[in-house]
């Protein structure tokens, strides 16, 4: 991206002035100059301008509530304050100037300005009498001289009241010029895209188009007799979140569901598998390989497969009298068996395992090697907010290349998207490397594999 603001991140604060409708065009101009933009709306601004238009153009969810968290759990106005190269408030209403002059951080625009070390550019717009009032004059002077803000004075012209006078928002190119001048010569503040607020899903919308992804979810149930079984606490939330996210990103998804207590999503293929052996059979069938090629590009093994099953399944219900001693044998290691079988194929699918540990994650690298997978998503299920049935997870991603990345506590859907970001980039890398014989996507994406 070229432009005078290429690589820059700008917080665009919009406050409750009629000129707020011009903010959409202002956003377009900032984007055309190459800036990444996060829109911040005061409470009043939401009544003048629709967040949807701002969201579509900025590709970021609008921050309109100082108490709201970002979709990934971070505090929005602090992230913007820390990462912004400039904060631009346009239009700045008389009420906002007064709030800012007294440091009254009750809206997200004021809070961001208070928290930032970046230059702040303010473009007021209001009725002529309001602009001329001593209170407004004093507030503007405080912002300009006391805080060092750049104030782009309003123009003289026709106003919303029908009168003509000073108070009209300065021209949009003049406001953009002021932002360009404010950042000139300053280093880019954010260390990378990870330090910015997340972009909305449409950026990822079809990045898995043509990829065949199999996801397992839920626990397996190993029967004891026609009534009882050995099960576990898995609800299937994490696997279902991965399947949904992959579907939303255009993948052809097969969800292999064990015992799942959350609703199963539509728009994907669901195959039920009650036991470890049944799940193994479903996956080996899906893997295929008669023609030397894998039937899927990636397997995300989020299911909690039971490790033991009764050696024999009673055909009639066991009576309570006399007690019961179960003779348990190990179930097949589904993931390790699929990995083993996949290794012989010309196109090897990407394999992602999960490791639910209690206490320490020290065993995970060895588990990854033992199972022969590309990455392991490990978590400590004894930690509050993480593990079975929760809506959040704190996971560490361990890769076959020895890398390990600890993520903060995040909603499961965000964890799912981050896992898929990694899956996508590894699949893209494999496509680009002829030796590994990655499968080119079936259609639609740029840069298909050289084969
Ligand atoms: N898994 C599997 N088949 C099994 C057990 C586990 O495919 N019989 C998969 C799980 O779906 C998960 C990964 O292997 O993706 C790791 O599961 P985990 O229970 O942590 O590992 P175990 O093999 O059970 O190892 P341990 O008993 O030593 O914890």
Tab-separated table of C-alpha atoms and ligand atoms in Angstrom:
chain	number	residue	atom	x	y	z
A	1	UNK	CA	0.000	0.000	0.000
A	2	UNK	CA	1.370	3.390	-0.945
A	3	UNK	CA	0.145	6.775	0.243
A	4	UNK	CA	1.233	9.381	2.711
A	5	UNK	CA	-0.091	7.329	5.637
A	6	UNK	CA	1.107	3.887	4.499
A	7	UNK	CA	1.887	1.675	7.504
A	8	UNK	CA	0.261	4.174	9.877
A	9	UNK	CA	-2.524	3.386	12.312
A	10	UNK	CA	-4.999	6.186	13.003
A	11	UNK	CA	-7.707	6.331	15.677
A	12	UNK	CA	-10.620	8.271	14.146
A	13	UNK	CA	-12.785	9.773	16.881
A	14	UNK	CA	-16.224	10.901	15.722
A	15	UNK	CA	-18.406	12.957	18.051
A	16	UNK	CA	-21.999	14.210	18.063
A	17	UNK	CA	-22.014	16.980	15.482
A	18	UNK	CA	-24.158	17.046	12.341
A	19	UNK	CA	-20.895	16.958	10.373
A	20	UNK	CA	-20.459	13.369	11.632
A	21	UNK	CA	-21.929	12.227	8.313
A	22	UNK	CA	-18.718	13.478	6.670
A	23	UNK	CA	-16.677	11.050	8.762
A	24	UNK	CA	-17.420	8.238	6.300
A	25	UNK	CA	-15.733	10.200	3.501
A	26	UNK	CA	-12.921	11.199	5.812
A	27	UNK	CA	-12.365	7.519	6.609
A	28	UNK	CA	-12.225	6.732	2.880
A	29	UNK	CA	-9.577	9.412	2.376
A	30	UNK	CA	-7.473	8.110	5.274
A	31	UNK	CA	-7.715	4.558	3.896
A	32	UNK	CA	-6.811	5.814	0.418
A	33	UNK	CA	-3.662	7.322	1.942
A	34	UNK	CA	-2.754	3.832	3.188
A	35	UNK	CA	-3.769	4.151	6.856
A	36	UNK	CA	-5.242	1.395	8.983
A	37	UNK	CA	-8.082	3.041	10.909
A	38	UNK	CA	-10.020	2.270	14.074
A	39	UNK	CA	-13.240	4.286	14.401
A	40	UNK	CA	-14.172	5.507	17.879
A	41	UNK	CA	-17.671	6.860	18.380
A	42	UNK	CA	-18.936	9.063	21.180
A	43	UNK	CA	-22.453	8.265	22.384
A	44	UNK	CA	-23.949	11.156	20.396
A	45	UNK	CA	-22.082	10.292	17.189
A	46	UNK	CA	-23.892	6.941	16.846
A	47	UNK	CA	-27.105	8.920	16.226
A	48	UNK	CA	-25.588	10.782	13.274
A	49	UNK	CA	-23.597	8.078	11.538
A	50	UNK	CA	-24.234	4.359	11.084
A	51	UNK	CA	-21.461	2.174	12.518
A	52	UNK	CA	-22.005	-0.360	9.708
A	53	UNK	CA	-20.626	1.975	7.014
A	54	UNK	CA	-17.598	2.777	9.166
A	55	UNK	CA	-17.063	-0.892	9.941
A	56	UNK	CA	-17.233	-1.924	6.284
A	57	UNK	CA	-14.698	0.722	5.238
A	58	UNK	CA	-12.300	0.355	8.175
A	59	UNK	CA	-12.718	-3.452	8.390
A	60	UNK	CA	-12.697	-3.082	12.149
A	61	UNK	CA	-15.562	-3.180	14.619
A	62	UNK	CA	-16.434	0.344	15.692
A	63	UNK	CA	-15.585	1.111	19.322
A	64	UNK	CA	-18.579	3.023	20.672
A	65	UNK	CA	-18.490	2.057	24.343
A	66	UNK	CA	-15.646	2.906	26.674
A	67	UNK	CA	-16.495	-0.167	28.763
A	68	UNK	CA	-16.538	-2.569	25.805
A	69	UNK	CA	-13.745	-5.055	25.192
A	70	UNK	CA	-12.400	-5.937	21.758
A	71	UNK	CA	-13.624	-9.251	20.283
A	72	UNK	CA	-10.335	-10.785	21.475
A	73	UNK	CA	-10.808	-9.571	25.053
A	74	UNK	CA	-8.371	-6.620	25.043
A	75	UNK	CA	-9.381	-3.114	26.203
A	76	UNK	CA	-10.174	-1.242	22.972
A	77	UNK	CA	-9.314	2.361	23.768
A	78	UNK	CA	-6.029	1.403	25.432
A	79	UNK	CA	-4.960	-0.718	22.455
A	80	UNK	CA	-5.757	2.187	20.113
A	81	UNK	CA	-4.043	4.701	22.397
A	82	UNK	CA	-0.883	2.584	22.554
A	83	UNK	CA	-0.696	1.649	18.871
A	84	UNK	CA	-1.964	4.814	17.124
A	85	UNK	CA	0.412	7.021	15.166
A	86	UNK	CA	-2.220	9.747	15.467
A	87	UNK	CA	-5.658	10.214	16.962
A	88	UNK	CA	-7.923	12.379	14.820
A	89	UNK	CA	-11.140	13.765	16.293
A	90	UNK	CA	-13.366	14.923	13.449
A	91	UNK	CA	-15.868	16.339	13.850
A	92	UNK	CA	-15.232	17.522	17.390
A	93	UNK	CA	-18.459	18.893	18.925
A	94	UNK	CA	-18.593	21.713	21.498
A	95	UNK	CA	-19.592	19.189	24.167
A	96	UNK	CA	-16.663	16.939	23.327
A	97	UNK	CA	-14.184	19.866	23.430
A	98	UNK	CA	-15.493	20.700	26.915
A	99	UNK	CA	-15.231	17.073	28.085
A	100	UNK	CA	-11.714	16.791	26.690
A	101	UNK	CA	-10.587	20.109	28.178
A	102	UNK	CA	-11.547	18.759	31.615
A	103	UNK	CA	-10.273	15.220	31.021
A	104	UNK	CA	-13.759	13.761	31.426
A	105	UNK	CA	-13.120	10.298	29.987
A	106	UNK	CA	-16.682	9.025	29.837
A	107	UNK	CA	-16.612	8.192	26.129
A	108	UNK	CA	-14.193	6.157	24.067
A	109	UNK	CA	-12.866	9.178	22.103
A	110	UNK	CA	-11.890	11.168	25.199
A	111	UNK	CA	-10.522	8.051	26.915
A	112	UNK	CA	-8.292	7.268	23.925
A	113	UNK	CA	-6.973	10.837	23.752
A	114	UNK	CA	-6.221	10.814	27.484
A	115	UNK	CA	-4.366	7.512	27.249
A	116	UNK	CA	-2.271	8.187	24.165
A	117	UNK	CA	1.213	9.540	23.653
A	118	UNK	CA	0.479	10.007	19.930
A	119	UNK	CA	-0.229	13.404	18.351
A	120	UNK	CA	-3.906	14.379	18.530
A	121	UNK	CA	-5.515	16.327	15.684
A	122	UNK	CA	-8.888	17.949	16.385
A	123	UNK	CA	-11.273	19.350	13.753
A	124	UNK	CA	-14.198	21.136	15.453
A	125	UNK	CA	-17.599	21.626	13.808
A	126	UNK	CA	-20.573	23.408	15.329
A	127	UNK	CA	-22.913	26.371	15.101
A	128	UNK	CA	-21.180	29.772	14.739
A	129	UNK	CA	-22.429	31.125	18.077
A	130	UNK	CA	-21.252	28.005	19.860
A	131	UNK	CA	-17.826	28.296	18.248
A	132	UNK	CA	-17.577	31.917	19.334
A	133	UNK	CA	-18.691	31.344	22.952
A	134	UNK	CA	-15.994	32.088	25.533
A	135	UNK	CA	-16.373	28.561	26.957
A	136	UNK	CA	-15.568	26.986	23.578
A	137	UNK	CA	-12.747	29.467	22.961
A	138	UNK	CA	-11.238	28.560	26.363
A	139	UNK	CA	-11.608	24.834	25.729
A	140	UNK	CA	-9.971	25.067	22.293
A	141	UNK	CA	-7.137	27.132	23.754
A	142	UNK	CA	-6.596	24.523	26.467
A	143	UNK	CA	-6.423	21.701	23.920
A	144	UNK	CA	-4.099	23.632	21.616
A	145	UNK	CA	-1.807	25.379	24.077
A	146	UNK	CA	-2.145	23.207	27.166
A	147	UNK	CA	-2.235	19.735	25.599
A	148	UNK	CA	-0.313	20.448	22.384
A	149	UNK	CA	-3.144	19.197	20.172
A	150	UNK	CA	-3.290	20.312	16.534
A	151	UNK	CA	-6.585	22.148	15.992
A	152	UNK	CA	-7.802	22.419	12.406
A	153	UNK	CA	-10.028	25.487	12.675
A	154	UNK	CA	-13.485	25.288	11.139
A	155	UNK	CA	-14.239	27.105	7.893
A	156	UNK	CA	-16.665	29.940	7.377
A	157	UNK	CA	-19.683	28.895	5.320
A	158	UNK	CA	-23.302	27.783	5.385
A	159	UNK	CA	-24.157	25.968	8.626
A	160	UNK	CA	-26.834	23.396	9.468
A	161	UNK	CA	-28.845	26.136	11.202
A	162	UNK	CA	-29.318	27.914	7.857
A	163	UNK	CA	-26.996	30.735	8.914
A	164	UNK	CA	-23.618	31.447	7.433
A	165	UNK	CA	-20.600	31.838	9.681
A	166	UNK	CA	-17.607	30.101	11.208
A	167	UNK	CA	-18.172	26.538	12.457
A	168	UNK	CA	-18.270	24.449	9.309
A	169	UNK	CA	-15.963	21.425	9.450
A	170	UNK	CA	-12.691	22.176	7.624
A	171	UNK	CA	-12.375	20.519	4.221
A	172	UNK	CA	-11.557	16.837	4.425
A	173	UNK	CA	-8.282	17.105	2.450
A	174	UNK	CA	-7.146	19.831	4.872
A	175	UNK	CA	-7.874	17.535	7.818
A	176	UNK	CA	-5.982	14.631	6.198
A	177	UNK	CA	-3.045	16.996	5.493
A	178	UNK	CA	-2.982	17.898	9.195
A	179	UNK	CA	-2.740	14.209	10.138
A	180	UNK	CA	0.050	13.637	7.593
A	181	UNK	CA	1.948	16.621	9.005
A	182	UNK	CA	1.402	15.434	12.604
A	183	UNK	CA	2.979	12.009	11.997
A	184	UNK	CA	5.754	13.189	9.666
A	185	UNK	CA	9.201	12.162	10.871
A	186	UNK	CA	7.852	10.003	13.700
A	187	UNK	CA	8.546	6.245	13.799
A	188	UNK	CA	5.608	3.859	13.344
A	189	UNK	CA	4.454	3.037	16.878
A	190	UNK	CA	2.866	-0.425	16.554
A	191	UNK	CA	5.274	-3.367	16.455
A	192	UNK	CA	3.055	-5.297	14.012
A	193	UNK	CA	-0.554	-6.117	13.119
A	194	UNK	CA	-0.894	-8.132	16.378
A	195	UNK	CA	-0.698	-4.873	18.343
A	196	UNK	CA	-3.631	-3.326	16.471
A	197	UNK	CA	-7.321	-4.020	17.171
A	198	UNK	CA	-8.398	-7.114	15.183
A	199	UNK	CA	-9.926	-6.766	11.752
A	200	UNK	CA	-13.428	-8.088	11.160
A	201	UNK	CA	-14.096	-11.554	9.758
A	202	UNK	CA	-14.578	-10.406	6.182
A	203	UNK	CA	-10.806	-10.189	5.769
A	204	UNK	CA	-10.636	-13.894	6.438
A	205	UNK	CA	-13.923	-14.572	4.703
A	206	UNK	CA	-12.781	-16.976	2.053
A	207	UNK	CA	-9.189	-17.692	2.931
A	208	UNK	CA	-9.961	-21.415	3.339
A	209	UNK	CA	-12.010	-21.700	0.165
A	210	UNK	CA	-11.422	-25.071	-1.456
A	211	UNK	CA	-9.667	-26.537	1.608
A	212	UNK	CA	-11.119	-29.778	2.946
A	213	UNK	CA	-10.974	-29.704	6.722
A	214	UNK	CA	-12.051	-32.469	9.081
A	215	UNK	CA	-12.728	-31.521	12.692
A	216	UNK	CA	-13.511	-33.921	15.529
A	217	UNK	CA	-15.494	-32.690	18.527
A	218	UNK	CA	-16.903	-33.968	21.804
A	219	UNK	CA	-16.089	-36.981	23.895
A	220	UNK	CA	-16.310	-40.624	22.932
A	221	UNK	CA	-18.581	-42.995	24.895
A	222	UNK	CA	-17.281	-46.523	25.393
A	223	UNK	CA	-20.160	-48.894	26.177
A	224	UNK	CA	-20.158	-51.141	29.249
A	225	UNK	CA	-23.574	-52.652	28.627
A	226	UNK	CA	-26.682	-51.495	26.682
A	227	UNK	CA	-27.325	-48.797	29.323
A	228	UNK	CA	-23.969	-47.602	30.665
A	229	UNK	CA	-20.839	-46.217	29.138
A	230	UNK	CA	-17.503	-44.652	30.023
A	231	UNK	CA	-17.497	-41.011	28.959
A	232	UNK	CA	-15.785	-37.743	29.825
A	233	UNK	CA	-16.549	-34.091	30.484
A	234	UNK	CA	-16.061	-32.815	26.933
A	235	UNK	CA	-18.973	-30.715	25.606
A	236	UNK	CA	-17.630	-30.329	22.055
A	237	UNK	CA	-17.571	-26.492	22.282
A	238	UNK	CA	-13.996	-26.115	21.045
A	239	UNK	CA	-14.335	-28.534	18.115
A	240	UNK	CA	-17.655	-27.001	17.085
A	241	UNK	CA	-16.083	-23.518	17.230
A	242	UNK	CA	-13.276	-24.680	14.906
A	243	UNK	CA	-15.759	-26.320	12.514
A	244	UNK	CA	-17.938	-23.184	12.417
A	245	UNK	CA	-14.973	-20.885	11.895
A	246	UNK	CA	-13.625	-23.079	9.064
A	247	UNK	CA	-17.062	-23.123	7.445
A	248	UNK	CA	-17.343	-19.322	7.715
A	249	UNK	CA	-13.953	-19.011	6.014
A	250	UNK	CA	-15.075	-21.028	3.016
A	251	UNK	CA	-13.668	-24.480	3.839
A	252	UNK	CA	-15.420	-27.715	2.956
A	253	UNK	CA	-15.915	-28.995	6.505
A	254	UNK	CA	-16.646	-32.445	7.886
A	255	UNK	CA	-17.468	-32.474	11.578
A	256	UNK	CA	-16.961	-35.850	13.222
A	257	UNK	CA	-19.030	-35.569	16.376
A	258	UNK	CA	-18.795	-37.767	19.428
A	259	UNK	CA	-20.946	-36.895	22.398
A	260	UNK	CA	-21.606	-33.172	22.003
A	261	UNK	CA	-23.843	-31.070	24.247
A	262	UNK	CA	-23.860	-27.878	22.150
A	263	UNK	CA	-26.006	-27.415	19.018
A	264	UNK	CA	-24.417	-28.791	15.864
A	265	UNK	CA	-23.880	-26.093	13.227
A	266	UNK	CA	-25.417	-26.148	9.759
A	267	UNK	CA	-23.610	-25.679	6.472
A	268	UNK	CA	-21.216	-28.574	6.979
A	269	UNK	CA	-21.179	-32.389	6.845
A	270	UNK	CA	-21.738	-34.104	10.204
A	271	UNK	CA	-20.756	-37.716	10.850
A	272	UNK	CA	-21.524	-39.200	14.247
A	273	UNK	CA	-18.924	-41.447	15.898
A	274	UNK	CA	-19.716	-42.792	19.328
A	275	UNK	CA	-16.584	-44.712	20.263
A	276	UNK	CA	-12.844	-44.316	19.711
A	277	UNK	CA	-12.875	-47.222	17.234
A	278	UNK	CA	-15.812	-45.714	15.330
A	279	UNK	CA	-14.054	-42.341	15.182
A	280	UNK	CA	-10.894	-43.992	13.919
A	281	UNK	CA	-12.856	-45.785	11.192
A	282	UNK	CA	-14.611	-42.576	10.071
A	283	UNK	CA	-11.278	-40.767	9.858
A	284	UNK	CA	-9.510	-43.557	7.987
A	285	UNK	CA	-12.409	-43.638	5.502
A	286	UNK	CA	-12.172	-39.863	5.071
A	287	UNK	CA	-8.400	-40.075	4.665
A	288	UNK	CA	-8.858	-42.580	1.850
A	289	UNK	CA	-5.585	-42.791	0.019
A	290	UNK	CA	-6.258	-45.531	-2.512
A	291	UNK	CA	-5.015	-43.101	-5.173
A	292	UNK	CA	-2.097	-42.056	-2.961
A	293	UNK	CA	-3.732	-38.759	-2.055
A	294	UNK	CA	-5.308	-37.742	1.237
A	295	UNK	CA	-9.050	-37.100	1.227
A	296	UNK	CA	-8.638	-33.956	3.343
A	297	UNK	CA	-6.102	-31.133	3.706
A	298	UNK	CA	-6.186	-30.805	7.477
A	299	UNK	CA	-7.511	-32.653	10.508
A	300	UNK	CA	-8.185	-30.745	13.707
A	301	UNK	CA	-8.562	-33.365	16.402
A	302	UNK	CA	-10.411	-31.547	19.170
A	303	UNK	CA	-12.326	-34.621	20.365
A	304	UNK	CA	-11.659	-35.967	23.842
A	305	UNK	CA	-11.152	-39.599	22.916
A	306	UNK	CA	-11.586	-42.015	25.813
A	307	UNK	CA	-8.299	-43.736	26.624
A	308	UNK	CA	-9.896	-46.919	27.944
A	309	UNK	CA	-12.820	-49.109	27.047
A	310	UNK	CA	-14.232	-52.236	28.704
A	311	UNK	CA	-12.559	-55.325	27.225
A	312	UNK	CA	-15.980	-56.880	26.607
A	313	UNK	CA	-19.355	-55.174	26.128
A	314	UNK	CA	-22.197	-56.966	27.926
A	315	UNK	CA	-25.193	-57.571	25.691
A	316	UNK	CA	-27.645	-57.411	28.595
A	317	UNK	CA	-27.883	-54.875	31.387
A	318	UNK	CA	-25.567	-55.700	34.296
A	319	UNK	CA	-27.348	-56.154	37.633
A	320	UNK	CA	-26.293	-54.053	40.589
A	321	UNK	CA	-26.130	-56.909	43.080
A	322	UNK	CA	-22.646	-58.296	43.534
A	323	UNK	CA	-20.837	-55.110	42.459
A	324	UNK	CA	-18.807	-54.702	39.306
A	325	UNK	CA	-15.176	-54.868	38.362
A	326	UNK	CA	-14.410	-53.563	34.905
A	327	UNK	CA	-11.586	-54.986	32.862
A	328	UNK	CA	-10.388	-52.016	30.786
A	329	UNK	CA	-8.136	-52.020	27.752
A	330	UNK	CA	-6.597	-49.066	25.950
A	331	UNK	CA	-8.508	-47.636	22.984
A	332	UNK	CA	-6.636	-47.132	19.708
A	333	UNK	CA	-4.733	-43.847	19.507
A	334	UNK	CA	-6.883	-42.339	16.767
A	335	UNK	CA	-4.625	-39.406	15.937
A	336	UNK	CA	-1.394	-41.427	15.947
A	337	UNK	CA	-2.975	-44.072	13.715
A	338	UNK	CA	-4.223	-41.486	11.203
A	339	UNK	CA	-0.788	-39.812	11.248
A	340	UNK	CA	0.906	-43.151	10.617
A	341	UNK	CA	-1.408	-43.980	7.713
A	342	UNK	CA	-1.099	-40.468	6.254
A	343	UNK	CA	2.700	-40.601	6.181
A	344	UNK	CA	2.625	-43.081	3.317
A	345	UNK	CA	0.614	-40.766	1.062
A	346	UNK	CA	1.889	-38.485	-1.665
A	347	UNK	CA	-0.120	-35.612	-0.192
A	348	UNK	CA	0.203	-35.547	3.571
A	349	UNK	CA	-2.570	-33.706	5.420
A	350	UNK	CA	-1.815	-31.239	8.164
A	351	UNK	CA	-2.582	-32.711	11.591
A	352	UNK	CA	-3.511	-30.683	14.651
A	353	UNK	CA	-3.914	-32.354	18.029
A	354	UNK	CA	-5.190	-31.048	21.336
A	355	UNK	CA	-3.635	-31.817	24.692
A	356	UNK	CA	-5.702	-31.350	27.812
A	357	UNK	CA	-3.230	-31.352	30.691
A	358	UNK	CA	-3.550	-30.610	34.392
A	359	UNK	CA	-0.843	-28.496	35.999
A	360	UNK	CA	2.026	-28.391	33.535
A	361	UNK	CA	2.391	-28.485	29.763
A	362	UNK	CA	5.851	-30.121	29.915
A	363	UNK	CA	4.634	-33.362	28.331
A	364	UNK	CA	3.256	-31.649	25.223
A	365	UNK	CA	6.350	-31.598	22.925
A	366	UNK	CA	6.915	-35.324	23.573
A	367	UNK	CA	3.203	-36.018	22.929
A	368	UNK	CA	3.419	-34.093	19.654
A	369	UNK	CA	6.372	-36.207	18.492
A	370	UNK	CA	4.808	-39.467	19.701
A	371	UNK	CA	1.612	-38.770	17.771
A	372	UNK	CA	3.436	-37.455	14.699
A	373	UNK	CA	1.387	-34.251	14.310
A	374	UNK	CA	2.240	-30.754	13.061
A	375	UNK	CA	0.913	-28.846	16.050
A	376	UNK	CA	-0.636	-29.335	19.425
A	377	UNK	CA	-3.066	-26.961	21.071
A	378	UNK	CA	-2.348	-27.455	24.750
A	379	UNK	CA	-4.214	-26.171	27.752
A	380	UNK	CA	-4.315	-26.643	31.473
A	381	UNK	CA	-7.908	-27.746	32.061
A	382	UNK	CA	-7.578	-27.232	35.811
A	383	UNK	CA	-7.220	-23.471	35.312
A	384	UNK	CA	-10.435	-21.403	35.859
A	385	UNK	CA	-11.991	-20.229	32.564
A	386	UNK	CA	-10.115	-22.840	30.535
A	387	UNK	CA	-11.135	-26.335	29.504
A	388	UNK	CA	-14.354	-28.327	29.515
A	389	UNK	CA	-17.622	-26.470	28.996
A	390	UNK	CA	-16.133	-22.961	29.264
A	391	UNK	CA	-16.593	-20.298	26.578
A	392	UNK	CA	-12.959	-19.269	26.865
A	393	UNK	CA	-9.598	-20.988	26.757
A	394	UNK	CA	-6.009	-20.113	27.526
A	395	UNK	CA	-3.939	-22.260	25.201
A	396	UNK	CA	-0.338	-22.703	24.157
A	397	UNK	CA	0.325	-23.627	20.561
A	398	UNK	CA	3.256	-26.019	20.245
A	399	UNK	CA	4.609	-26.666	16.744
A	400	UNK	CA	6.608	-29.563	15.326
A	401	UNK	CA	9.462	-27.129	14.596
A	402	UNK	CA	9.878	-26.636	18.350
A	403	UNK	CA	8.099	-23.267	18.478
A	404	UNK	CA	5.678	-22.562	21.283
A	405	UNK	CA	3.304	-19.622	21.646
A	406	UNK	CA	1.194	-18.896	24.733
A	407	UNK	CA	-2.022	-17.031	23.962
A	408	UNK	CA	-4.020	-15.033	26.528
A	409	UNK	CA	-7.443	-16.149	27.780
A	410	UNK	CA	-9.628	-15.787	24.673
A	411	UNK	CA	-13.152	-16.726	23.556
A	412	UNK	CA	-13.113	-20.220	21.990
A	413	UNK	CA	-14.169	-18.799	18.627
A	414	UNK	CA	-11.130	-16.501	18.629
A	415	UNK	CA	-8.883	-19.438	19.567
A	416	UNK	CA	-10.497	-21.378	16.688
A	417	UNK	CA	-9.759	-18.589	14.194
A	418	UNK	CA	-6.182	-18.269	15.403
A	419	UNK	CA	-5.639	-22.016	15.000
A	420	UNK	CA	-7.080	-21.781	11.492
A	421	UNK	CA	-4.816	-18.804	10.703
A	422	UNK	CA	-1.904	-21.147	11.446
A	423	UNK	CA	-3.438	-24.026	9.490
A	424	UNK	CA	-3.955	-21.745	6.505
A	425	UNK	CA	-0.416	-20.436	6.486
A	426	UNK	CA	1.097	-23.930	6.886
A	427	UNK	CA	-1.058	-25.233	4.037
A	428	UNK	CA	-0.031	-22.262	1.885
A	429	UNK	CA	3.629	-22.984	2.692
A	430	UNK	CA	3.194	-26.629	1.746
A	431	UNK	CA	1.567	-25.660	-1.534
A	432	UNK	CA	4.508	-23.433	-2.314
A	433	UNK	CA	7.021	-26.197	-1.618
A	434	UNK	CA	6.951	-28.925	-4.308
A	435	UNK	CA	8.818	-31.515	-2.165
A	436	UNK	CA	6.061	-31.792	0.417
A	437	UNK	CA	3.455	-32.298	-2.264
A	438	UNK	CA	0.742	-30.174	-0.674
A	439	UNK	CA	-2.742	-30.407	-2.158
A	440	UNK	CA	-3.697	-27.340	-4.181
A	441	UNK	CA	-7.030	-25.892	-3.159
A	442	UNK	CA	-9.910	-27.015	-5.334
A	443	UNK	CA	-10.768	-23.536	-6.508
A	444	UNK	CA	-10.957	-19.852	-6.081
A	445	UNK	CA	-7.812	-18.860	-4.223
A	446	UNK	CA	-4.851	-17.059	-5.641
A	447	UNK	CA	-1.467	-18.647	-5.760
A	448	UNK	CA	-2.444	-22.297	-6.248
A	449	UNK	CA	0.264	-24.853	-5.687
A	450	UNK	CA	2.923	-25.514	-8.243
A	451	UNK	CA	2.716	-29.279	-8.661
B	1	LIG	N1	-6.328	-38.864	21.067
B	1	LIG	C1	-6.625	-39.842	20.134
B	1	LIG	N2	-6.879	-41.114	20.527
B	1	LIG	C2	-6.819	-41.458	21.824
B	1	LIG	C3	-6.505	-40.472	22.806
B	1	LIG	C4	-6.255	-39.182	22.385
B	1	LIG	O1	-6.668	-39.537	18.948
B	1	LIG	N3	-7.091	-42.700	22.190
B	1	LIG	C5	-6.029	-37.503	20.575
B	1	LIG	C6	-6.911	-36.438	21.186
B	1	LIG	O2	-8.034	-36.193	20.369
B	1	LIG	C7	-5.989	-35.236	21.191
B	1	LIG	C8	-4.608	-35.829	21.325
B	1	LIG	O3	-4.724	-37.199	20.941
B	1	LIG	O4	-6.036	-34.524	19.979
B	1	LIG	C9	-4.027	-35.776	22.704
B	1	LIG	O5	-4.927	-36.309	23.628
B	1	LIG	P1	-4.508	-36.558	25.128
B	1	LIG	O6	-5.662	-37.160	25.861
B	1	LIG	O7	-3.936	-35.304	25.693
B	1	LIG	O8	-3.302	-37.589	24.963
B	1	LIG	P2	-3.193	-39.099	25.303
B	1	LIG	O9	-2.821	-39.847	24.076
B	1	LIG	O10	-4.386	-39.561	26.018
B	1	LIG	O11	-1.920	-39.117	26.248
B	1	LIG	P3	-1.881	-39.214	27.837
B	1	LIG	O12	-2.810	-40.313	28.210
B	1	LIG	O13	-0.451	-39.535	28.091
B	1	LIG	O14	-2.298	-37.878	28.349
